[in-house]
Structures are given as C-alpha cells and as structure tokens.
Coordinates of C-alpha atoms in Angstrom, one line a residue:
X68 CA 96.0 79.6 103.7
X69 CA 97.5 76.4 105.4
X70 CA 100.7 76.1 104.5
X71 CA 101.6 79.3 103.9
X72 CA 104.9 81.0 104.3
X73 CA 105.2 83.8 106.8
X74 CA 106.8 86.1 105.1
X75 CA 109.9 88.4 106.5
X76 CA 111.5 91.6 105.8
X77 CA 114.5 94.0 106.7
X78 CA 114.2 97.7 106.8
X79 CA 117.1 99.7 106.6
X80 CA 118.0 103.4 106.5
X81 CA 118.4 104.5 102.9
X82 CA 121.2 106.9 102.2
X83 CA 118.6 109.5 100.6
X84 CA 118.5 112.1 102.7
X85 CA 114.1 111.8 102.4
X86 CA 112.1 111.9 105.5
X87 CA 115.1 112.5 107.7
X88 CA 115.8 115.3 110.2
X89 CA 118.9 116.8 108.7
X90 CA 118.6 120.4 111.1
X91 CA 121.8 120.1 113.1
X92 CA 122.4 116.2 112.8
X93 CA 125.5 114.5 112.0
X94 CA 124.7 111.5 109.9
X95 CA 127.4 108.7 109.2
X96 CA 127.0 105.7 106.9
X97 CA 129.3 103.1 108.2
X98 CA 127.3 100.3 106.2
X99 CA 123.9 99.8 105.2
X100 CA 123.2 98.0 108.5
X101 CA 125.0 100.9 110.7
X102 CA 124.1 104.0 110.2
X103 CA 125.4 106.5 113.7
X104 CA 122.7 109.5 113.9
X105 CA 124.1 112.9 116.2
X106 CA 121.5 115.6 117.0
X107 CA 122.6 117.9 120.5
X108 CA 120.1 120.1 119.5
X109 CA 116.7 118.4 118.3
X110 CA 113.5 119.1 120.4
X111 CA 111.8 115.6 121.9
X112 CA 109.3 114.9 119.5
X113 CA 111.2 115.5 116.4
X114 CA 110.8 112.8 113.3
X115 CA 113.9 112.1 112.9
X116 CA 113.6 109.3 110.0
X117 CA 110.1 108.2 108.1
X118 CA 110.1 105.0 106.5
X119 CA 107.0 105.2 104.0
X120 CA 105.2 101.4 102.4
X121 CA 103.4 103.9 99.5
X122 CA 105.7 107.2 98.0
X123 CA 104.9 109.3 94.8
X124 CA 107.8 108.7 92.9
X125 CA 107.2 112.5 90.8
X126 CA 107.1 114.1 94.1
X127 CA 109.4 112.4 96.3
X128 CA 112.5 110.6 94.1
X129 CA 112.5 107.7 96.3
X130 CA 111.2 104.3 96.0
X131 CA 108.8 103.3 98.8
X132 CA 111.0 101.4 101.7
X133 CA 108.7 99.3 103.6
X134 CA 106.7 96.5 102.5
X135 CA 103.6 96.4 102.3
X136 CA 101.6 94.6 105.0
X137 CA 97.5 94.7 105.8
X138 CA 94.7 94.1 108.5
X139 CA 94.3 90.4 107.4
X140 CA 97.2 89.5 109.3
X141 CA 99.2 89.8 112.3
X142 CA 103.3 91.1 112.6
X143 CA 106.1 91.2 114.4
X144 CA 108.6 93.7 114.6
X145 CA 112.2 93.5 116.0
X146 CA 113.9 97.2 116.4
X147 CA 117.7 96.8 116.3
X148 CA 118.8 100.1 117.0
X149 CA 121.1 101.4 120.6
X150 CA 119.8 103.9 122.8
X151 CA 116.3 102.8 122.3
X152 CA 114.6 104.2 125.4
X153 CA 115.4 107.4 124.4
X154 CA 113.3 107.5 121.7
X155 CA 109.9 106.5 119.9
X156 CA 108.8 104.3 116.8
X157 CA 105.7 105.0 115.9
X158 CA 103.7 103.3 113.0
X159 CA 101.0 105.2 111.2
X160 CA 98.3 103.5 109.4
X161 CA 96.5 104.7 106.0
X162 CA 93.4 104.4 104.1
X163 CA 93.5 104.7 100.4
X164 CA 92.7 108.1 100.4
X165 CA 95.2 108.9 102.7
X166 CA 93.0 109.4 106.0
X167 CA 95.2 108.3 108.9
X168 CA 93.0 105.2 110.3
X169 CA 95.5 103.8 113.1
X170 CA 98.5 104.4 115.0
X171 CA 100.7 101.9 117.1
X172 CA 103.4 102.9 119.6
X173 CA 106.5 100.2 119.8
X174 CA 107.2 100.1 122.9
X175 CA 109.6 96.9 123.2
X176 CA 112.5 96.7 121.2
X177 CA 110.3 93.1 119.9
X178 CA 106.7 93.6 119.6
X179 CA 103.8 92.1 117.7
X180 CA 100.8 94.0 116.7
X181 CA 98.1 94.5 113.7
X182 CA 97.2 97.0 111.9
X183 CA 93.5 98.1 110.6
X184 CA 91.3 96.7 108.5
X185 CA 91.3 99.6 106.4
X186 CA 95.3 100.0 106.2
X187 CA 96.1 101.1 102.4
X188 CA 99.8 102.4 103.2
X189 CA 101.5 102.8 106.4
X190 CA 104.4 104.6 107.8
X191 CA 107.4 103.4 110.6
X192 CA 108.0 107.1 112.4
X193 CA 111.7 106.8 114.3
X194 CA 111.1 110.1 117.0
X195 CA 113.3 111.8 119.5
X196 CA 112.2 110.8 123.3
X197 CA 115.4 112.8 124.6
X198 CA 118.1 110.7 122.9
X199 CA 121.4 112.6 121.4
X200 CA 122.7 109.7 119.5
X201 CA 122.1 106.1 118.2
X202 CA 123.4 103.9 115.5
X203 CA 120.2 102.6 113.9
X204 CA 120.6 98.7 112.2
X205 CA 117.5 97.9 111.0
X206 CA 113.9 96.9 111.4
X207 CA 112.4 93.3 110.8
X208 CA 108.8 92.8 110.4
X209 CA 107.3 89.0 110.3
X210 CA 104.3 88.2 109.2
X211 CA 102.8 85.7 112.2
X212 CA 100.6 82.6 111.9
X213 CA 97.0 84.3 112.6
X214 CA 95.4 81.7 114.5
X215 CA 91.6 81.9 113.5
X216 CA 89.2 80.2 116.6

C-alpha cells in the first residue's frame, strides 16, 4: 500500500427531498454548496437529513450519496455547516445484512475516526441538538495514512 493516494470526497445536500425532515421546515437551495434549513418547531433529536453510502434504488429513487469507506482504514471528516453546536452528526455503521455494528458521535467540526471492521454501508445522520436554523455546505471525508507499528 506505499504509495498510495489518500483518497477525498465532498458530501453535499441533494435537492431530493429523501431522508430529510420536511414537517414544518423551510428549505432553500441557494447553490449546491449552500443549502439554508428553518425548523421553529422540530423536537431535539429529530433527523433532520440522512446521507446513506448503500440505497435500494426500486425503493428509494435516489442514488446512494456517500462514498463508500471501510474498517481497513482511518478518516477524517471536516463538517462545514453554521450553527454547529446546536446540533449532532452522527455516523452509523452497517453489516451486510444490515445489523447496525457501530456508531460515532462528531463532536468537532474536524474529526478523525474509524469505523468497524465489519462496516458494509454506513450512514452520516445531521440531528437537531436545539438549533432553529443553519446553512449546511458540505462534508469532506479523507482517507488518512494508517500508520501500521
């Protein structure tokens, strides 16, 4: 693996309206990498967007939006979003029969982690801490060196 390129990737809010907490929200598309999201009435804890690496395309209409990453290595992820203390990103981890295997809270608008072993497919959660409003940008996930002893 010497050698290698890390790889990177940008995650943005899709205009289909999938995995996203419509009740009461006002939702403007300035751009792809501005989207404002308005909610006076959601409850904290509320998904308010799901970003999924694995969809069924007969079910869902959508194409998955996240890449798709495993155990073997080690990421980083930089949240660009406003407002970020008021609310949660959350990743959830799959096996490949859909059994939820791992969760990870960010909790730093730049953050490295892993994910398990196991990890088949994965979701990025965006959740409502208290927040009213944000304008969401985008996520970016790097792939880090995994330094091996």
């Amino acid at each position: 693996k010497a050698g290698r390129r890390m790889k990177k990737w940008k995650v943005y809010w899709n205009e289909d309206t999938f995995g996203t907490y419509l009740y009461g929200s006002k939702i403007h598309f300035y751009s792809k990498k501005d989207i404002e999201y308005h909610n006076e009435l959601m409850p904290p804890g509320t998904i308010i967007k799901e970003w999924y690496s694995k969809v069924n395309y007969q079910i869902m209409r959508t194409e998955p939006s996240l890449p798709m990453i495993d155990g073997e290595s080690a990421y980083h992820i930089q949240v660009n979003m406003t407002d970020f203390d008021a609310y949660i990103v959350r990743f959830v981890f799959y096996d490949r029969f859909d059994n939820e295997v791992g969760r990870f809270i960010v909790r730093e608008k730049e953050q490295d982690f892993t994910c398990p072993l196991k990890t088949y497919s994965y979701r990025i959660q965006l959740i409502n801490a208290g927040g009213k409003s944000f304008h969401f940008h985008s996520f970016v996930l790097n792939e880090q060196e995994v330094v091996h002893e």
